[in-house]
Amino acid sequence: MKRFRVTEKSKREHTIVRPNSIMIPRRETYTVIDNGLQVSFPHSGSDAEEKLIRYLNKALSKIGFKEDSIQEIQSKPSKKNLKKFFVILTTVACARKLMDRHPRTFEGSRVNIQEAVVPPFEVPSVKRRESPISTPPVQTPSNPNYDVSQVFNGYVPQENYSQEIYSTETFPAESYPAENYAAESYTAESYPEVNSPVLISQSLQKMDLGQSPSPAMDSGIQ
């Protein structure tokens, strides 16, 4: 348990702990519990509190108080072979009389009893930095050739692509001679049935006479 040095800023205030109450440490103020005692007991086993109650009952009976004078027992941080307790009694008179006339030993070991003092809580100190943390600046191109927003839209200027990879090839007309791709000509003699003047004149005569065209004409002209 950390010891606090009494300074000019430290104060001492007295209080009485009532049943079912909570003692809260204060800042820069030592709180003295008038109806309480701090007992340093030379037993640290699991039965240390039970032995302490036997010791207190015997001590109270010698000074004229009953066993029900013990209001509460609180265990405090202790060392290996020494157990510390806060013993809260029902009256201030009982606490003062027990501190003055308590037995000095128990089962051959020394018992120390003193006033119960709650030290102030320690305010954690905040270490200030000598210099604020500097954030490195963001490096940007000194002469960008496109807008930054275009990158998020998936647009990259065409000039960023290498001309060697994406070059446009030219194919001159001399590479494709005309004799390799000659156009076929289709004359009127290739279709005698359609372009024959005799068939056309005969079909016109049949139309004038009210006759239906021949089956050959139906399959050729629609």
PDB file of C-alpha atoms in Angstrom:
ATOM      1  CA  MET A   1       0.000   0.000   0.000  1.00  0.00           C
ATOM      2  CA  LYS A   2       1.411   3.339  -0.999  1.00  0.00           C
ATOM      3  CA  ARG A   3       2.112   5.805   1.815  1.00  0.00           C
ATOM      4  CA  PHE A   4       1.090   9.424   1.393  1.00  0.00           C
ATOM      5  CA  ARG A   5       3.140  12.229   2.842  1.00  0.00           C
ATOM      6  CA  VAL A   6       1.233  14.844   4.810  1.00  0.00           C
ATOM      7  CA  THR A   7       1.857  18.192   3.141  1.00  0.00           C
ATOM      8  CA  GLU A   8       0.459  21.670   3.519  1.00  0.00           C
ATOM      9  CA  LYS A   9      -2.165  20.864   0.906  1.00  0.00           C
ATOM     10  CA  SER A  10      -3.246  17.683   2.740  1.00  0.00           C
ATOM     11  CA  LYS A  11      -6.098  17.924   5.202  1.00  0.00           C
ATOM     12  CA  ARG A  12      -7.486  15.664   7.909  1.00  0.00           C
ATOM     13  CA  GLU A  13     -11.207  15.270   8.287  1.00  0.00           C
ATOM     14  CA  HIS A  14     -13.059  13.116  10.806  1.00  0.00           C
ATOM     15  CA  THR A  15     -16.109  11.060  10.035  1.00  0.00           C
ATOM     16  CA  ILE A  16     -18.249   8.272  11.461  1.00  0.00           C
ATOM     17  CA  VAL A  17     -19.081   5.271   9.314  1.00  0.00           C
ATOM     18  CA  ARG A  18     -22.702   4.213   9.659  1.00  0.00           C
ATOM     19  CA  PRO A  19     -24.025   0.699   8.961  1.00  0.00           C
ATOM     20  CA  ASN A  20     -24.312  -0.222   5.263  1.00  0.00           C
ATOM     21  CA  SER A  21     -22.394   2.889   4.198  1.00  0.00           C
ATOM     22  CA  ILE A  22     -19.443   3.236   1.826  1.00  0.00           C
ATOM     23  CA  MET A  23     -16.269   5.145   2.621  1.00  0.00           C
ATOM     24  CA  ILE A  24     -15.012   6.979  -0.475  1.00  0.00           C
ATOM     25  CA  PRO A  25     -11.479   8.484  -0.467  1.00  0.00           C
ATOM     26  CA  ARG A  26     -11.214  12.195  -1.103  1.00  0.00           C
ATOM     27  CA  ARG A  27      -8.693  14.205  -3.023  1.00  0.00           C
ATOM     28  CA  GLU A  28      -5.787  15.618  -0.957  1.00  0.00           C
ATOM     29  CA  THR A  29      -7.678  14.840   2.239  1.00  0.00           C
ATOM     30  CA  TYR A  30      -6.993  12.170   4.862  1.00  0.00           C
ATOM     31  CA  THR A  31     -10.239  10.875   6.323  1.00  0.00           C
ATOM     32  CA  VAL A  32     -10.072   9.671   9.925  1.00  0.00           C
ATOM     33  CA  ILE A  33     -12.790   7.196  10.913  1.00  0.00           C
ATOM     34  CA  ASP A  34     -13.549   8.021  14.538  1.00  0.00           C
ATOM     35  CA  ASN A  35     -15.444   4.803  15.244  1.00  0.00           C
ATOM     36  CA  GLY A  36     -12.895   2.628  13.448  1.00  0.00           C
ATOM     37  CA  LEU A  37      -9.514   1.018  14.049  1.00  0.00           C
ATOM     38  CA  GLN A  38      -6.808  -0.391  11.818  1.00  0.00           C
ATOM     39  CA  VAL A  39      -5.588  -3.717  13.168  1.00  0.00           C
ATOM     40  CA  SER A  40      -2.322  -5.275  11.949  1.00  0.00           C
ATOM     41  CA  PHE A  41      -2.865  -8.941  12.740  1.00  0.00           C
ATOM     42  CA  PRO A  42       0.020 -11.478  12.681  1.00  0.00           C
ATOM     43  CA  HIS A  43      -1.970 -14.128  10.830  1.00  0.00           C
ATOM     44  CA  SER A  44      -2.487 -14.253   7.053  1.00  0.00           C
ATOM     45  CA  GLY A  45      -4.156 -17.614   6.481  1.00  0.00           C
ATOM     46  CA  SER A  46      -7.723 -18.302   5.408  1.00  0.00           C
ATOM     47  CA  ASP A  47      -8.796 -18.286   9.065  1.00  0.00           C
ATOM     48  CA  ALA A  48      -7.198 -14.916   9.840  1.00  0.00           C
ATOM     49  CA  GLU A  49     -10.529 -13.090  10.124  1.00  0.00           C
ATOM     50  CA  GLU A  50     -11.962 -15.788  12.380  1.00  0.00           C
ATOM     51  CA  LYS A  51      -8.988 -15.473  14.737  1.00  0.00           C
ATOM     52  CA  LEU A  52      -9.322 -11.697  14.681  1.00  0.00           C
ATOM     53  CA  ILE A  53     -12.948 -11.928  15.824  1.00  0.00           C
ATOM     54  CA  ARG A  54     -11.897 -14.144  18.746  1.00  0.00           C
ATOM     55  CA  TYR A  55      -9.222 -11.627  19.672  1.00  0.00           C
ATOM     56  CA  LEU A  56     -11.650  -8.687  19.506  1.00  0.00           C
ATOM     57  CA  ASN A  57     -14.375 -10.412  21.525  1.00  0.00           C
ATOM     58  CA  LYS A  58     -11.874 -11.167  24.295  1.00  0.00           C
ATOM     59  CA  ALA A  59     -10.548  -7.598  24.248  1.00  0.00           C
ATOM     60  CA  LEU A  60     -14.045  -6.044  24.283  1.00  0.00           C
ATOM     61  CA  SER A  61     -15.143  -8.146  27.214  1.00  0.00           C
ATOM     62  CA  LYS A  62     -12.165  -6.890  29.250  1.00  0.00           C
ATOM     63  CA  ILE A  63     -13.094  -3.225  28.711  1.00  0.00           C
ATOM     64  CA  GLY A  64     -16.803  -3.740  29.404  1.00  0.00           C
ATOM     65  CA  PHE A  65     -18.282  -3.968  25.872  1.00  0.00           C
ATOM     66  CA  LYS A  66     -20.294  -6.753  24.291  1.00  0.00           C
ATOM     67  CA  GLU A  67     -19.549  -8.750  21.158  1.00  0.00           C
ATOM     68  CA  ASP A  68     -22.219  -6.895  19.147  1.00  0.00           C
ATOM     69  CA  SER A  69     -20.089  -3.748  19.390  1.00  0.00           C
ATOM     70  CA  ILE A  70     -18.348  -4.872  16.185  1.00  0.00           C
ATOM     71  CA  GLN A  71     -20.189  -3.266  13.269  1.00  0.00           C
ATOM     72  CA  GLU A  72     -18.034  -4.328  10.316  1.00  0.00           C
ATOM     73  CA  ILE A  73     -14.653  -5.816   9.438  1.00  0.00           C
ATOM     74  CA  GLN A  74     -12.961  -4.897   6.151  1.00  0.00           C
ATOM     75  CA  SER A  75      -9.849  -6.613   4.826  1.00  0.00           C
ATOM     76  CA  LYS A  76      -7.073  -4.295   3.570  1.00  0.00           C
ATOM     77  CA  PRO A  77      -4.059  -4.914   1.292  1.00  0.00           C
ATOM     78  CA  SER A  78      -1.487  -6.754   3.372  1.00  0.00           C
ATOM     79  CA  LYS A  79       1.976  -8.236   3.351  1.00  0.00           C
ATOM     80  CA  LYS A  80       2.838 -11.918   3.243  1.00  0.00           C
ATOM     81  CA  ASN A  81       2.827 -12.695   6.996  1.00  0.00           C
ATOM     82  CA  LEU A  82       0.769  -9.746   8.205  1.00  0.00           C
ATOM     83  CA  LYS A  83      -2.931  -9.156   7.648  1.00  0.00           C
ATOM     84  CA  LYS A  84      -4.503  -5.708   7.972  1.00  0.00           C
ATOM     85  CA  PHE A  85      -8.149  -5.023   8.759  1.00  0.00           C
ATOM     86  CA  PHE A  86     -10.387  -2.040   9.249  1.00  0.00           C
ATOM     87  CA  VAL A  87     -12.560  -2.748  12.305  1.00  0.00           C
ATOM     88  CA  ILE A  88     -15.625  -0.495  12.456  1.00  0.00           C
ATOM     89  CA  LEU A  89     -17.272  -0.337  15.882  1.00  0.00           C
ATOM     90  CA  THR A  90     -20.720   0.907  16.858  1.00  0.00           C
ATOM     91  CA  THR A  91     -19.537   3.872  18.949  1.00  0.00           C
ATOM     92  CA  VAL A  92     -16.592   6.240  19.046  1.00  0.00           C
ATOM     93  CA  ALA A  93     -16.106   5.592  22.757  1.00  0.00           C
ATOM     94  CA  CYS A  94     -15.698   1.882  22.157  1.00  0.00           C
ATOM     95  CA  ALA A  95     -13.059   2.477  19.471  1.00  0.00           C
ATOM     96  CA  ARG A  96     -10.997   4.855  21.616  1.00  0.00           C
ATOM     97  CA  LYS A  97     -11.108   2.661  24.681  1.00  0.00           C
ATOM     98  CA  LEU A  98     -10.125  -0.448  22.692  1.00  0.00           C
ATOM     99  CA  MET A  99      -7.171   1.352  21.124  1.00  0.00           C
ATOM    100  CA  ASP A 100      -5.891   2.409  24.567  1.00  0.00           C
ATOM    101  CA  ARG A 101      -6.398  -0.892  26.417  1.00  0.00           C
ATOM    102  CA  HIS A 102      -6.173  -3.660  23.796  1.00  0.00           C
ATOM    103  CA  PRO A 103      -4.023  -6.762  24.416  1.00  0.00           C
ATOM    104  CA  ARG A 104      -0.590  -6.363  22.779  1.00  0.00           C
ATOM    105  CA  THR A 105      -0.202  -9.983  21.729  1.00  0.00           C
ATOM    106  CA  PHE A 106      -2.311 -12.849  20.387  1.00  0.00           C
ATOM    107  CA  GLU A 107      -1.066 -16.452  20.393  1.00  0.00           C
ATOM    108  CA  GLY A 108       2.444 -15.242  21.056  1.00  0.00           C
ATOM    109  CA  SER A 109       2.495 -12.667  18.198  1.00  0.00           C
ATOM    110  CA  ARG A 110       2.320  -8.917  18.484  1.00  0.00           C
ATOM    111  CA  VAL A 111      -0.888  -7.085  17.506  1.00  0.00           C
ATOM    112  CA  ASN A 112      -0.779  -3.428  16.443  1.00  0.00           C
ATOM    113  CA  ILE A 113      -3.887  -1.237  16.650  1.00  0.00           C
ATOM    114  CA  GLN A 114      -4.044   2.397  15.488  1.00  0.00           C
ATOM    115  CA  GLU A 115      -6.606   4.851  14.243  1.00  0.00           C
ATOM    116  CA  ALA A 116      -8.280   4.082  10.915  1.00  0.00           C
ATOM    117  CA  VAL A 117      -7.207   6.611   8.317  1.00  0.00           C
ATOM    118  CA  VAL A 118      -8.318   6.541   4.687  1.00  0.00           C
ATOM    119  CA  PRO A 119      -5.611   8.175   2.533  1.00  0.00           C
ATOM    120  CA  PRO A 120      -6.532  10.483  -0.340  1.00  0.00           C
ATOM    121  CA  PHE A 121      -6.720   9.014  -3.790  1.00  0.00           C
ATOM    122  CA  GLU A 122      -3.800   9.676  -6.056  1.00  0.00           C
ATOM    123  CA  VAL A 123      -4.453  11.860  -9.077  1.00  0.00           C
ATOM    124  CA  PRO A 124      -2.561  10.441 -12.059  1.00  0.00           C
ATOM    125  CA  SER A 125      -0.144  12.911 -13.542  1.00  0.00           C
ATOM    126  CA  VAL A 126      -0.359  13.570 -17.253  1.00  0.00           C
ATOM    127  CA  LYS A 127       2.976  13.854 -18.994  1.00  0.00           C
ATOM    128  CA  ARG A 128       3.083  16.612 -21.553  1.00  0.00           C
ATOM    129  CA  ARG A 129       4.920  16.096 -24.770  1.00  0.00           C
ATOM    130  CA  GLU A 130       7.851  18.324 -25.496  1.00  0.00           C
ATOM    131  CA  SER A 131       6.709  18.819 -29.051  1.00  0.00           C
ATOM    132  CA  PRO A 132       3.516  17.772 -30.793  1.00  0.00           C
ATOM    133  CA  ILE A 133       3.636  14.807 -33.078  1.00  0.00           C
ATOM    134  CA  SER A 134       4.165  16.024 -36.614  1.00  0.00           C
ATOM    135  CA  THR A 135       2.279  14.281 -39.354  1.00  0.00           C
ATOM    136  CA  PRO A 136       4.299  13.914 -42.562  1.00  0.00           C
ATOM    137  CA  PRO A 137       2.745  15.841 -45.437  1.00  0.00           C
ATOM    138  CA  VAL A 138       1.090  13.989 -48.261  1.00  0.00           C
ATOM    139  CA  GLN A 139       3.332  13.880 -51.316  1.00  0.00           C
ATOM    140  CA  THR A 140       1.593  15.039 -54.484  1.00  0.00           C
ATOM    141  CA  PRO A 141       2.986  15.425 -58.011  1.00  0.00           C
ATOM    142  CA  SER A 142       4.581  18.799 -58.557  1.00  0.00           C
ATOM    143  CA  ASN A 143       3.157  19.124 -62.077  1.00  0.00           C
ATOM    144  CA  PRO A 144       0.240  16.740 -62.530  1.00  0.00           C
ATOM    145  CA  ASN A 145      -1.042  16.333 -66.077  1.00  0.00           C
ATOM    146  CA  TYR A 146      -4.536  15.259 -65.033  1.00  0.00           C
ATOM    147  CA  ASP A 147      -7.059  16.005 -62.365  1.00  0.00           C
ATOM    148  CA  VAL A 148      -7.034  13.860 -59.199  1.00  0.00           C
ATOM    149  CA  SER A 149     -10.784  13.264 -59.380  1.00  0.00           C
ATOM    150  CA  GLN A 150     -10.321  11.541 -62.731  1.00  0.00           C
ATOM    151  CA  VAL A 151      -8.368   8.753 -61.027  1.00  0.00           C
ATOM    152  CA  PHE A 152     -11.311   7.828 -58.788  1.00  0.00           C
ATOM    153  CA  ASN A 153     -13.599   7.756 -61.801  1.00  0.00           C
ATOM    154  CA  GLY A 154     -11.343   5.258 -63.586  1.00  0.00           C
ATOM    155  CA  TYR A 155     -10.152   7.763 -66.195  1.00  0.00           C
ATOM    156  CA  VAL A 156      -6.519   7.878 -67.182  1.00  0.00           C
ATOM    157  CA  PRO A 157      -5.395  10.230 -69.984  1.00  0.00           C
ATOM    158  CA  GLN A 158      -4.389   8.621 -73.219  1.00  0.00           C
ATOM    159  CA  GLU A 159      -0.967  10.212 -73.183  1.00  0.00           C
ATOM    160  CA  ASN A 160      -0.014   8.088 -70.184  1.00  0.00           C
ATOM    161  CA  TYR A 161      -0.026   4.949 -72.310  1.00  0.00           C
ATOM    162  CA  SER A 162       3.134   4.069 -74.202  1.00  0.00           C
ATOM    163  CA  GLN A 163       2.966   4.790 -77.903  1.00  0.00           C
ATOM    164  CA  GLU A 164       5.181   1.784 -78.567  1.00  0.00           C
ATOM    165  CA  ILE A 165       2.597  -0.613 -77.154  1.00  0.00           C
ATOM    166  CA  TYR A 166      -0.527   1.008 -78.533  1.00  0.00           C
ATOM    167  CA  SER A 167       0.770   2.204 -81.962  1.00  0.00           C
ATOM    168  CA  THR A 168      -1.580   2.491 -84.928  1.00  0.00           C
ATOM    169  CA  GLU A 169      -0.442   0.343 -87.885  1.00  0.00           C
ATOM    170  CA  THR A 170      -0.999   1.552 -91.458  1.00  0.00           C
ATOM    171  CA  PHE A 171      -1.594  -0.800 -94.359  1.00  0.00           C
ATOM    172  CA  PRO A 172      -0.965   0.791 -97.824  1.00  0.00           C
ATOM    173  CA  ALA A 173      -3.191  -0.056-100.763  1.00  0.00           C
ATOM    174  CA  GLU A 174      -0.217  -1.592-102.620  1.00  0.00           C
ATOM    175  CA  SER A 175      -0.334  -4.484-100.205  1.00  0.00           C
ATOM    176  CA  TYR A 176      -3.674  -5.595-101.652  1.00  0.00           C
ATOM    177  CA  PRO A 177      -3.469  -5.785-105.517  1.00  0.00           C
ATOM    178  CA  ALA A 178      -6.721  -5.549-107.426  1.00  0.00           C
ATOM    179  CA  GLU A 179      -6.190  -8.839-109.268  1.00  0.00           C
ATOM    180  CA  ASN A 180      -6.522 -10.741-106.005  1.00  0.00           C
ATOM    181  CA  TYR A 181      -9.951  -9.247-105.351  1.00  0.00           C
ATOM    182  CA  ALA A 182     -11.498  -8.915-108.843  1.00  0.00           C
ATOM    183  CA  ALA A 183     -15.159  -7.962-108.925  1.00  0.00           C
ATOM    184  CA  GLU A 184     -17.374 -10.337-110.934  1.00  0.00           C
ATOM    185  CA  SER A 185     -19.652  -8.799-113.597  1.00  0.00           C
ATOM    186  CA  TYR A 186     -23.106 -10.166-114.229  1.00  0.00           C
ATOM    187  CA  THR A 187     -24.610  -9.304-117.640  1.00  0.00           C
ATOM    188  CA  ALA A 188     -28.227  -9.439-118.730  1.00  0.00           C
ATOM    189  CA  GLU A 189     -27.575 -12.591-120.747  1.00  0.00           C
ATOM    190  CA  SER A 190     -27.022 -14.456-117.497  1.00  0.00           C
ATOM    191  CA  TYR A 191     -30.774 -14.208-116.737  1.00  0.00           C
ATOM    192  CA  PRO A 192     -32.609 -14.793-120.071  1.00  0.00           C
ATOM    193  CA  GLU A 193     -35.925 -15.705-118.491  1.00  0.00           C
ATOM    194  CA  VAL A 194     -36.247 -12.454-116.569  1.00  0.00           C
ATOM    195  CA  ASN A 195     -34.716  -9.965-118.925  1.00  0.00           C
ATOM    196  CA  SER A 196     -36.016 -11.402-122.190  1.00  0.00           C
ATOM    197  CA  PRO A 197     -38.140  -8.785-124.099  1.00  0.00           C
ATOM    198  CA  VAL A 198     -40.277 -11.560-125.553  1.00  0.00           C
ATOM    199  CA  LEU A 199     -41.389 -12.815-122.141  1.00  0.00           C
ATOM    200  CA  ILE A 200     -42.132  -9.305-120.951  1.00  0.00           C
ATOM    201  CA  SER A 201     -44.283  -8.481-123.995  1.00  0.00           C
ATOM    202  CA  GLN A 202     -46.187 -11.771-123.725  1.00  0.00           C
ATOM    203  CA  SER A 203     -46.974 -11.156-120.092  1.00  0.00           C
ATOM    204  CA  LEU A 204     -48.313  -7.703-120.866  1.00  0.00           C
ATOM    205  CA  GLN A 205     -50.604  -9.101-123.575  1.00  0.00           C
ATOM    206  CA  LYS A 206     -52.017 -11.691-121.179  1.00  0.00           C
ATOM    207  CA  MET A 207     -52.729  -8.989-118.620  1.00  0.00           C
ATOM    208  CA  ASP A 208     -54.657  -6.991-121.222  1.00  0.00           C
ATOM    209  CA  LEU A 209     -56.746 -10.054-122.137  1.00  0.00           C
ATOM    210  CA  GLY A 210     -57.565 -10.702-118.467  1.00  0.00           C
ATOM    211  CA  GLN A 211     -55.542 -13.878-118.354  1.00  0.00           C
ATOM    212  CA  SER A 212     -53.472 -14.777-115.351  1.00  0.00           C
ATOM    213  CA  PRO A 213     -49.769 -14.970-115.864  1.00  0.00           C
ATOM    214  CA  SER A 214     -48.195 -18.314-116.549  1.00  0.00           C
ATOM    215  CA  PRO A 215     -46.792 -20.383-113.699  1.00  0.00           C
ATOM    216  CA  ALA A 216     -43.354 -19.603-115.011  1.00  0.00           C
ATOM    217  CA  MET A 217     -44.020 -15.883-114.626  1.00  0.00           C
ATOM    218  CA  ASP A 218     -45.402 -16.353-111.098  1.00  0.00           C
ATOM    219  CA  SER A 219     -42.176 -17.986-110.047  1.00  0.00           C
ATOM    220  CA  GLY A 220     -40.003 -15.351-111.717  1.00  0.00           C
ATOM    221  CA  ILE A 221     -41.762 -11.997-111.053  1.00  0.00           C
ATOM    222  CA  GLN A 222     -43.526 -11.023-107.812  1.00  0.00           C
TER     223      GLN A 222
END
